[in-house]
Amino acid sequence: MRIFSGKCLCGQVQVSLRGEPLRVGICHCMDCRKESGSAFTFYGIWRADQFERTGDTSEFQGRCFCPGCGSRVFSVDAREAEVKLGILSDAPTSLKPSYELWIKRREPWLRPVEGAEQYQQDRERAADEGPVDTRY
């Protein structure tokens, strides 16, 4: 089984992810732009039971970050964990987005990810996914 690992900028918060993600995405919404300080955020979604973390975190609106260095690292609920893929130890990653959200806010100089589903706003959720608190 493949194991992904990563940590915040100062190393206080560490994550470990077992297996492949359920899905990988990019989001261009205003929340993701502001919380990342960039034009988009790049993240992977794993089942919550595939996610482990060490270190203390602080939280704002369900988004967990390192109180030492401020790195935004993950969101987690009972079903799924959303992990910022920029924290992974191996870069570049082999993970590729299968969808892009809020493309109406994508910078005009950015091109769509080849083969990725494109959504003007939020992703349409599958009926079996149920409600969760993490952003998509």
Short mmCIF file of N, CA and C in Angstrom, two decimals:
data_model
loop_
_atom_site.label_atom_id
_atom_site.label_comp_id
_atom_site.label_asym_id
_atom_site.label_seq_id
_atom_site.Cartn_x
_atom_site.Cartn_y
_atom_site.Cartn_z
N MET A 1 0.83 -1.18 0.00
CA MET A 1 0.00 0.00 0.00
C MET A 1 0.88 1.25 0.00
N ARG A 2 0.53 2.17 -0.82
CA ARG A 2 1.28 3.41 -0.93
C ARG A 2 1.02 4.30 0.29
N ILE A 3 2.07 4.92 0.80
CA ILE A 3 1.97 5.83 1.93
C ILE A 3 2.47 7.20 1.48
N PHE A 4 1.64 8.22 1.71
CA PHE A 4 2.04 9.60 1.48
C PHE A 4 2.31 10.23 2.83
N SER A 5 3.34 11.05 2.92
CA SER A 5 3.61 11.74 4.17
C SER A 5 3.96 13.19 3.87
N GLY A 6 3.74 14.02 4.85
CA GLY A 6 4.04 15.43 4.67
C GLY A 6 4.06 16.14 6.01
N LYS A 7 4.45 17.40 5.97
CA LYS A 7 4.51 18.19 7.19
C LYS A 7 4.41 19.67 6.86
N CYS A 8 4.13 20.43 7.90
CA CYS A 8 4.05 21.88 7.75
C CYS A 8 5.47 22.45 7.55
N LEU A 9 5.56 23.73 7.36
CA LEU A 9 6.84 24.39 7.11
C LEU A 9 7.84 24.20 8.24
N CYS A 10 7.38 24.27 9.50
CA CYS A 10 8.30 24.12 10.62
C CYS A 10 8.45 22.67 11.07
N GLY A 11 7.61 21.77 10.57
CA GLY A 11 7.72 20.35 10.90
C GLY A 11 6.96 19.91 12.13
N GLN A 12 6.30 20.84 12.82
CA GLN A 12 5.57 20.50 14.04
C GLN A 12 4.35 19.61 13.75
N VAL A 13 3.66 19.87 12.64
CA VAL A 13 2.48 19.08 12.26
C VAL A 13 2.88 18.14 11.14
N GLN A 14 2.63 16.86 11.33
CA GLN A 14 2.94 15.86 10.32
C GLN A 14 1.71 15.05 10.00
N VAL A 15 1.59 14.64 8.73
CA VAL A 15 0.46 13.80 8.31
C VAL A 15 0.98 12.57 7.59
N SER A 16 0.18 11.52 7.67
CA SER A 16 0.46 10.28 6.96
C SER A 16 -0.86 9.82 6.34
N LEU A 17 -0.80 9.41 5.07
CA LEU A 17 -1.99 9.01 4.32
C LEU A 17 -1.74 7.64 3.71
N ARG A 18 -2.61 6.69 4.01
CA ARG A 18 -2.46 5.33 3.50
C ARG A 18 -3.31 5.14 2.26
N GLY A 19 -2.70 4.69 1.19
CA GLY A 19 -3.43 4.40 -0.03
C GLY A 19 -3.61 5.62 -0.92
N GLU A 20 -4.31 5.38 -2.00
CA GLU A 20 -4.55 6.44 -2.98
C GLU A 20 -5.71 7.33 -2.52
N PRO A 21 -5.70 8.60 -2.90
CA PRO A 21 -6.81 9.47 -2.54
C PRO A 21 -8.10 9.07 -3.28
N LEU A 22 -9.22 9.43 -2.70
CA LEU A 22 -10.51 9.23 -3.36
C LEU A 22 -10.61 10.12 -4.60
N ARG A 23 -10.08 11.33 -4.47
CA ARG A 23 -10.07 12.28 -5.58
C ARG A 23 -9.06 13.38 -5.28
N VAL A 24 -8.66 14.07 -6.35
CA VAL A 24 -7.69 15.16 -6.26
C VAL A 24 -8.28 16.34 -7.01
N GLY A 25 -8.20 17.52 -6.43
CA GLY A 25 -8.79 18.68 -7.08
C GLY A 25 -7.99 19.95 -6.93
N ILE A 26 -8.43 20.93 -7.70
CA ILE A 26 -7.93 22.30 -7.62
C ILE A 26 -9.15 23.18 -7.44
N CYS A 27 -9.05 24.18 -6.57
CA CYS A 27 -10.16 25.10 -6.38
C CYS A 27 -9.67 26.54 -6.53
N HIS A 28 -10.45 27.31 -7.29
CA HIS A 28 -10.13 28.71 -7.57
C HIS A 28 -11.07 29.66 -6.83
N CYS A 29 -11.90 29.15 -5.88
CA CYS A 29 -12.88 30.02 -5.20
C CYS A 29 -12.16 31.07 -4.34
N MET A 30 -12.91 32.08 -3.93
CA MET A 30 -12.32 33.16 -3.14
C MET A 30 -11.81 32.66 -1.78
N ASP A 31 -12.53 31.74 -1.13
CA ASP A 31 -12.05 31.21 0.15
C ASP A 31 -10.70 30.53 -0.03
N CYS A 32 -10.58 29.67 -1.04
CA CYS A 32 -9.32 28.95 -1.27
C CYS A 32 -8.20 29.89 -1.68
N ARG A 33 -8.51 30.90 -2.47
CA ARG A 33 -7.50 31.88 -2.86
C ARG A 33 -6.98 32.61 -1.61
N LYS A 34 -7.89 33.04 -0.77
CA LYS A 34 -7.49 33.80 0.41
C LYS A 34 -6.74 32.95 1.43
N GLU A 35 -7.24 31.73 1.69
CA GLU A 35 -6.57 30.92 2.72
C GLU A 35 -5.23 30.38 2.25
N SER A 36 -5.05 30.25 0.94
CA SER A 36 -3.77 29.76 0.43
C SER A 36 -2.80 30.89 0.12
N GLY A 37 -3.35 32.10 -0.08
CA GLY A 37 -2.51 33.22 -0.49
C GLY A 37 -2.03 33.08 -1.92
N SER A 38 -2.74 32.28 -2.71
CA SER A 38 -2.36 32.02 -4.09
C SER A 38 -3.60 32.07 -4.98
N ALA A 39 -3.42 31.78 -6.26
CA ALA A 39 -4.52 31.84 -7.22
C ALA A 39 -5.46 30.64 -7.12
N PHE A 40 -5.04 29.58 -6.43
CA PHE A 40 -5.86 28.38 -6.27
C PHE A 40 -5.28 27.53 -5.16
N THR A 41 -5.99 26.48 -4.78
CA THR A 41 -5.46 25.50 -3.85
C THR A 41 -5.52 24.11 -4.49
N PHE A 42 -4.57 23.27 -4.17
CA PHE A 42 -4.39 21.93 -4.73
C PHE A 42 -4.48 20.95 -3.57
N TYR A 43 -5.44 20.03 -3.61
CA TYR A 43 -5.70 19.17 -2.47
C TYR A 43 -6.11 17.77 -2.89
N GLY A 44 -5.98 16.84 -1.94
CA GLY A 44 -6.43 15.47 -2.13
C GLY A 44 -7.39 15.10 -1.02
N ILE A 45 -8.33 14.22 -1.35
CA ILE A 45 -9.33 13.74 -0.39
C ILE A 45 -9.09 12.25 -0.15
N TRP A 46 -8.89 11.88 1.12
CA TRP A 46 -8.75 10.49 1.54
C TRP A 46 -9.87 10.16 2.52
N ARG A 47 -10.19 8.88 2.68
CA ARG A 47 -11.10 8.47 3.74
C ARG A 47 -10.45 8.84 5.08
N ALA A 48 -11.26 9.22 6.03
CA ALA A 48 -10.73 9.63 7.35
C ALA A 48 -9.91 8.54 8.01
N ASP A 49 -10.27 7.26 7.79
CA ASP A 49 -9.50 6.18 8.42
C ASP A 49 -8.16 5.92 7.74
N GLN A 50 -7.87 6.61 6.65
CA GLN A 50 -6.56 6.51 5.98
C GLN A 50 -5.64 7.66 6.38
N PHE A 51 -6.12 8.54 7.24
CA PHE A 51 -5.43 9.78 7.61
C PHE A 51 -4.96 9.72 9.06
N GLU A 52 -3.70 10.08 9.29
CA GLU A 52 -3.17 10.21 10.64
C GLU A 52 -2.38 11.51 10.72
N ARG A 53 -2.35 12.09 11.90
CA ARG A 53 -1.58 13.31 12.09
C ARG A 53 -0.95 13.32 13.46
N THR A 54 0.13 14.06 13.57
CA THR A 54 0.77 14.31 14.85
C THR A 54 1.02 15.80 14.95
N GLY A 55 1.11 16.31 16.16
CA GLY A 55 1.35 17.72 16.38
C GLY A 55 0.06 18.48 16.64
N ASP A 56 0.20 19.56 17.36
CA ASP A 56 -0.95 20.40 17.69
C ASP A 56 -1.30 21.31 16.52
N THR A 57 -2.59 21.49 16.31
CA THR A 57 -3.05 22.40 15.26
C THR A 57 -4.03 23.40 15.86
N SER A 58 -4.20 24.48 15.16
CA SER A 58 -5.27 25.44 15.43
C SER A 58 -6.25 25.31 14.29
N GLU A 59 -7.45 25.86 14.48
CA GLU A 59 -8.49 25.68 13.48
C GLU A 59 -9.25 26.98 13.23
N PHE A 60 -9.60 27.20 11.98
CA PHE A 60 -10.47 28.30 11.59
C PHE A 60 -11.46 27.77 10.57
N GLN A 61 -12.73 27.81 10.89
CA GLN A 61 -13.80 27.34 10.01
C GLN A 61 -13.52 25.94 9.45
N GLY A 62 -13.04 25.04 10.32
CA GLY A 62 -12.80 23.66 9.92
C GLY A 62 -11.47 23.43 9.24
N ARG A 63 -10.71 24.47 8.99
CA ARG A 63 -9.40 24.35 8.34
C ARG A 63 -8.32 24.34 9.40
N CYS A 64 -7.55 23.27 9.46
CA CYS A 64 -6.51 23.13 10.47
C CYS A 64 -5.17 23.64 9.94
N PHE A 65 -4.48 24.36 10.81
CA PHE A 65 -3.18 24.92 10.43
C PHE A 65 -2.23 24.82 11.61
N CYS A 66 -0.95 24.93 11.32
CA CYS A 66 0.08 24.87 12.35
C CYS A 66 0.11 26.21 13.09
N PRO A 67 -0.01 26.20 14.43
CA PRO A 67 0.06 27.45 15.16
C PRO A 67 1.47 28.05 15.21
N GLY A 68 2.47 27.24 14.90
CA GLY A 68 3.85 27.73 14.90
C GLY A 68 4.21 28.49 13.65
N CYS A 69 3.99 27.88 12.48
CA CYS A 69 4.41 28.50 11.22
C CYS A 69 3.24 29.01 10.38
N GLY A 70 2.01 28.63 10.76
CA GLY A 70 0.84 29.12 10.04
C GLY A 70 0.46 28.31 8.82
N SER A 71 1.21 27.26 8.50
CA SER A 71 0.90 26.46 7.32
C SER A 71 -0.49 25.85 7.43
N ARG A 72 -1.29 26.00 6.39
CA ARG A 72 -2.61 25.35 6.30
C ARG A 72 -2.35 23.94 5.84
N VAL A 73 -2.78 22.94 6.62
CA VAL A 73 -2.41 21.56 6.30
C VAL A 73 -3.57 20.63 5.96
N PHE A 74 -4.71 20.72 6.64
CA PHE A 74 -5.79 19.79 6.35
C PHE A 74 -7.11 20.25 6.94
N SER A 75 -8.18 19.58 6.50
CA SER A 75 -9.51 19.60 7.12
C SER A 75 -9.89 18.14 7.26
N VAL A 76 -10.60 17.81 8.33
CA VAL A 76 -11.00 16.41 8.52
C VAL A 76 -12.34 16.37 9.24
N ASP A 77 -13.16 15.41 8.86
CA ASP A 77 -14.41 15.14 9.56
C ASP A 77 -14.51 13.64 9.75
N ALA A 78 -15.64 13.14 10.13
CA ALA A 78 -15.78 11.71 10.42
C ALA A 78 -15.60 10.83 9.18
N ARG A 79 -15.83 11.37 7.99
CA ARG A 79 -15.77 10.58 6.77
C ARG A 79 -14.50 10.78 5.95
N GLU A 80 -14.08 12.04 5.80
CA GLU A 80 -12.99 12.34 4.86
C GLU A 80 -11.99 13.34 5.42
N ALA A 81 -10.79 13.26 4.87
CA ALA A 81 -9.73 14.22 5.17
C ALA A 81 -9.32 14.90 3.88
N GLU A 82 -9.28 16.22 3.91
CA GLU A 82 -8.80 17.01 2.78
C GLU A 82 -7.41 17.51 3.15
N VAL A 83 -6.41 17.14 2.36
CA VAL A 83 -5.02 17.48 2.67
C VAL A 83 -4.46 18.38 1.57
N LYS A 84 -3.81 19.46 1.98
CA LYS A 84 -3.13 20.34 1.03
C LYS A 84 -1.92 19.59 0.49
N LEU A 85 -1.90 19.37 -0.81
CA LEU A 85 -0.85 18.52 -1.39
C LEU A 85 0.51 19.19 -1.44
N GLY A 86 0.58 20.48 -1.25
CA GLY A 86 1.86 21.16 -1.17
C GLY A 86 2.68 20.78 0.05
N ILE A 87 2.06 20.14 1.04
CA ILE A 87 2.80 19.74 2.24
C ILE A 87 3.46 18.38 2.09
N LEU A 88 3.17 17.65 1.01
CA LEU A 88 3.75 16.32 0.84
C LEU A 88 5.27 16.40 0.72
N SER A 89 5.93 15.40 1.28
CA SER A 89 7.40 15.39 1.31
C SER A 89 8.02 15.16 -0.07
N ASP A 90 7.35 14.40 -0.92
CA ASP A 90 7.88 14.16 -2.26
C ASP A 90 7.29 15.16 -3.25
N ALA A 91 8.16 15.97 -3.82
CA ALA A 91 7.72 16.97 -4.81
C ALA A 91 8.63 16.89 -6.03
N PRO A 92 8.09 16.95 -7.21
CA PRO A 92 6.67 17.08 -7.47
C PRO A 92 5.94 15.77 -7.19
N THR A 93 4.65 15.87 -6.96
CA THR A 93 3.84 14.70 -6.68
C THR A 93 3.34 14.06 -7.98
N SER A 94 3.06 12.79 -7.92
CA SER A 94 2.50 12.09 -9.08
C SER A 94 0.98 12.26 -9.13
N LEU A 95 0.40 12.85 -8.10
CA LEU A 95 -1.05 13.04 -8.06
C LEU A 95 -1.46 14.16 -9.01
N LYS A 96 -2.49 13.90 -9.77
CA LYS A 96 -2.97 14.86 -10.77
C LYS A 96 -4.44 15.16 -10.52
N PRO A 97 -4.84 16.42 -10.59
CA PRO A 97 -6.24 16.77 -10.37
C PRO A 97 -7.16 16.09 -11.38
N SER A 98 -8.28 15.57 -10.86
CA SER A 98 -9.31 15.00 -11.74
C SER A 98 -10.44 16.00 -11.95
N TYR A 99 -10.42 17.10 -11.21
CA TYR A 99 -11.42 18.14 -11.39
C TYR A 99 -10.89 19.49 -10.92
N GLU A 100 -11.51 20.56 -11.45
CA GLU A 100 -11.22 21.93 -11.03
C GLU A 100 -12.54 22.59 -10.65
N LEU A 101 -12.54 23.28 -9.52
CA LEU A 101 -13.72 23.98 -9.04
C LEU A 101 -13.58 25.49 -9.23
N TRP A 102 -14.70 26.14 -9.33
CA TRP A 102 -14.78 27.60 -9.42
C TRP A 102 -13.91 28.15 -10.55
N ILE A 103 -14.01 27.50 -11.69
CA ILE A 103 -13.20 27.94 -12.83
C ILE A 103 -13.58 29.34 -13.31
N LYS A 104 -14.76 29.81 -12.93
CA LYS A 104 -15.13 31.18 -13.30
C LYS A 104 -14.23 32.20 -12.59
N ARG A 105 -13.49 31.75 -11.57
CA ARG A 105 -12.53 32.62 -10.88
C ARG A 105 -11.07 32.29 -11.25
N ARG A 106 -10.88 31.32 -12.16
CA ARG A 106 -9.52 30.95 -12.56
C ARG A 106 -8.87 32.14 -13.27
N GLU A 107 -7.61 32.39 -12.95
CA GLU A 107 -6.87 33.46 -13.63
C GLU A 107 -6.80 33.15 -15.13
N PRO A 108 -6.95 34.17 -15.97
CA PRO A 108 -6.99 33.92 -17.42
C PRO A 108 -5.69 33.35 -17.98
N TRP A 109 -4.59 33.53 -17.28
CA TRP A 109 -3.31 33.01 -17.78
C TRP A 109 -3.08 31.55 -17.37
N LEU A 110 -3.99 30.99 -16.54
CA LEU A 110 -3.92 29.58 -16.19
C LEU A 110 -4.78 28.78 -17.17
N ARG A 111 -4.28 27.66 -17.61
CA ARG A 111 -5.01 26.79 -18.54
C ARG A 111 -5.68 25.66 -17.76
N PRO A 112 -6.80 25.14 -18.26
CA PRO A 112 -7.44 24.01 -17.60
C PRO A 112 -6.49 22.80 -17.54
N VAL A 113 -6.61 22.03 -16.48
CA VAL A 113 -5.83 20.80 -16.36
C VAL A 113 -6.39 19.81 -17.38
N GLU A 114 -5.54 19.32 -18.24
CA GLU A 114 -5.97 18.39 -19.29
C GLU A 114 -6.62 17.16 -18.69
N GLY A 115 -7.81 16.84 -19.16
CA GLY A 115 -8.55 15.67 -18.72
C GLY A 115 -9.34 15.84 -17.43
N ALA A 116 -9.18 16.97 -16.75
CA ALA A 116 -9.90 17.21 -15.49
C ALA A 116 -11.29 17.77 -15.76
N GLU A 117 -12.28 17.30 -14.99
CA GLU A 117 -13.62 17.85 -15.09
C GLU A 117 -13.57 19.31 -14.66
N GLN A 118 -14.37 20.14 -15.31
CA GLN A 118 -14.38 21.57 -15.05
C GLN A 118 -15.75 21.98 -14.50
N TYR A 119 -15.75 22.66 -13.35
CA TYR A 119 -16.98 23.11 -12.72
C TYR A 119 -16.94 24.63 -12.57
N GLN A 120 -17.99 25.29 -13.00
CA GLN A 120 -18.08 26.75 -12.86
C GLN A 120 -18.02 27.15 -11.38
N GLN A 121 -18.67 26.35 -10.53
CA GLN A 121 -18.66 26.61 -9.09
C GLN A 121 -18.33 25.31 -8.37
N ASP A 122 -19.18 24.89 -7.43
CA ASP A 122 -18.90 23.68 -6.65
C ASP A 122 -19.14 22.41 -7.46
N ARG A 123 -18.47 21.36 -7.05
CA ARG A 123 -18.60 20.04 -7.66
C ARG A 123 -19.95 19.44 -7.30
N GLU A 124 -20.52 18.75 -8.24
CA GLU A 124 -21.74 18.01 -7.98
C GLU A 124 -21.36 16.75 -7.21
N ARG A 125 -21.94 16.59 -6.04
CA ARG A 125 -21.59 15.47 -5.18
C ARG A 125 -22.39 14.23 -5.55
N ALA A 126 -21.75 13.08 -5.49
CA ALA A 126 -22.42 11.81 -5.73
C ALA A 126 -23.37 11.52 -4.57
N ALA A 127 -24.46 10.83 -4.84
CA ALA A 127 -25.47 10.54 -3.83
C ALA A 127 -24.90 9.76 -2.65
N ASP A 128 -23.92 8.89 -2.88
CA ASP A 128 -23.37 8.07 -1.79
C ASP A 128 -22.32 8.80 -0.95
N GLU A 129 -21.97 10.04 -1.30
CA GLU A 129 -20.95 10.76 -0.54
C GLU A 129 -21.50 11.36 0.74
N GLY A 130 -22.77 11.69 0.79
CA GLY A 130 -23.37 12.24 1.99
C GLY A 130 -22.78 13.59 2.35
N PRO A 131 -23.39 14.27 3.31
CA PRO A 131 -22.88 15.60 3.71
C PRO A 131 -21.61 15.47 4.55
N VAL A 132 -20.66 16.35 4.28
CA VAL A 132 -19.43 16.43 5.08
C VAL A 132 -19.09 17.90 5.26
N ASP A 133 -18.17 18.17 6.17
CA ASP A 133 -17.84 19.55 6.49
C ASP A 133 -16.66 20.12 5.73
N THR A 134 -15.90 19.29 5.03
CA THR A 134 -14.74 19.79 4.32
C THR A 134 -15.15 20.44 3.00
N ARG A 135 -14.32 21.33 2.49
CA ARG A 135 -14.60 22.05 1.24
C ARG A 135 -14.24 21.19 0.05
N TYR A 136 -14.98 21.37 -1.04
CA TYR A 136 -14.72 20.65 -2.27
C TYR A 136 -14.69 21.60 -3.42
#
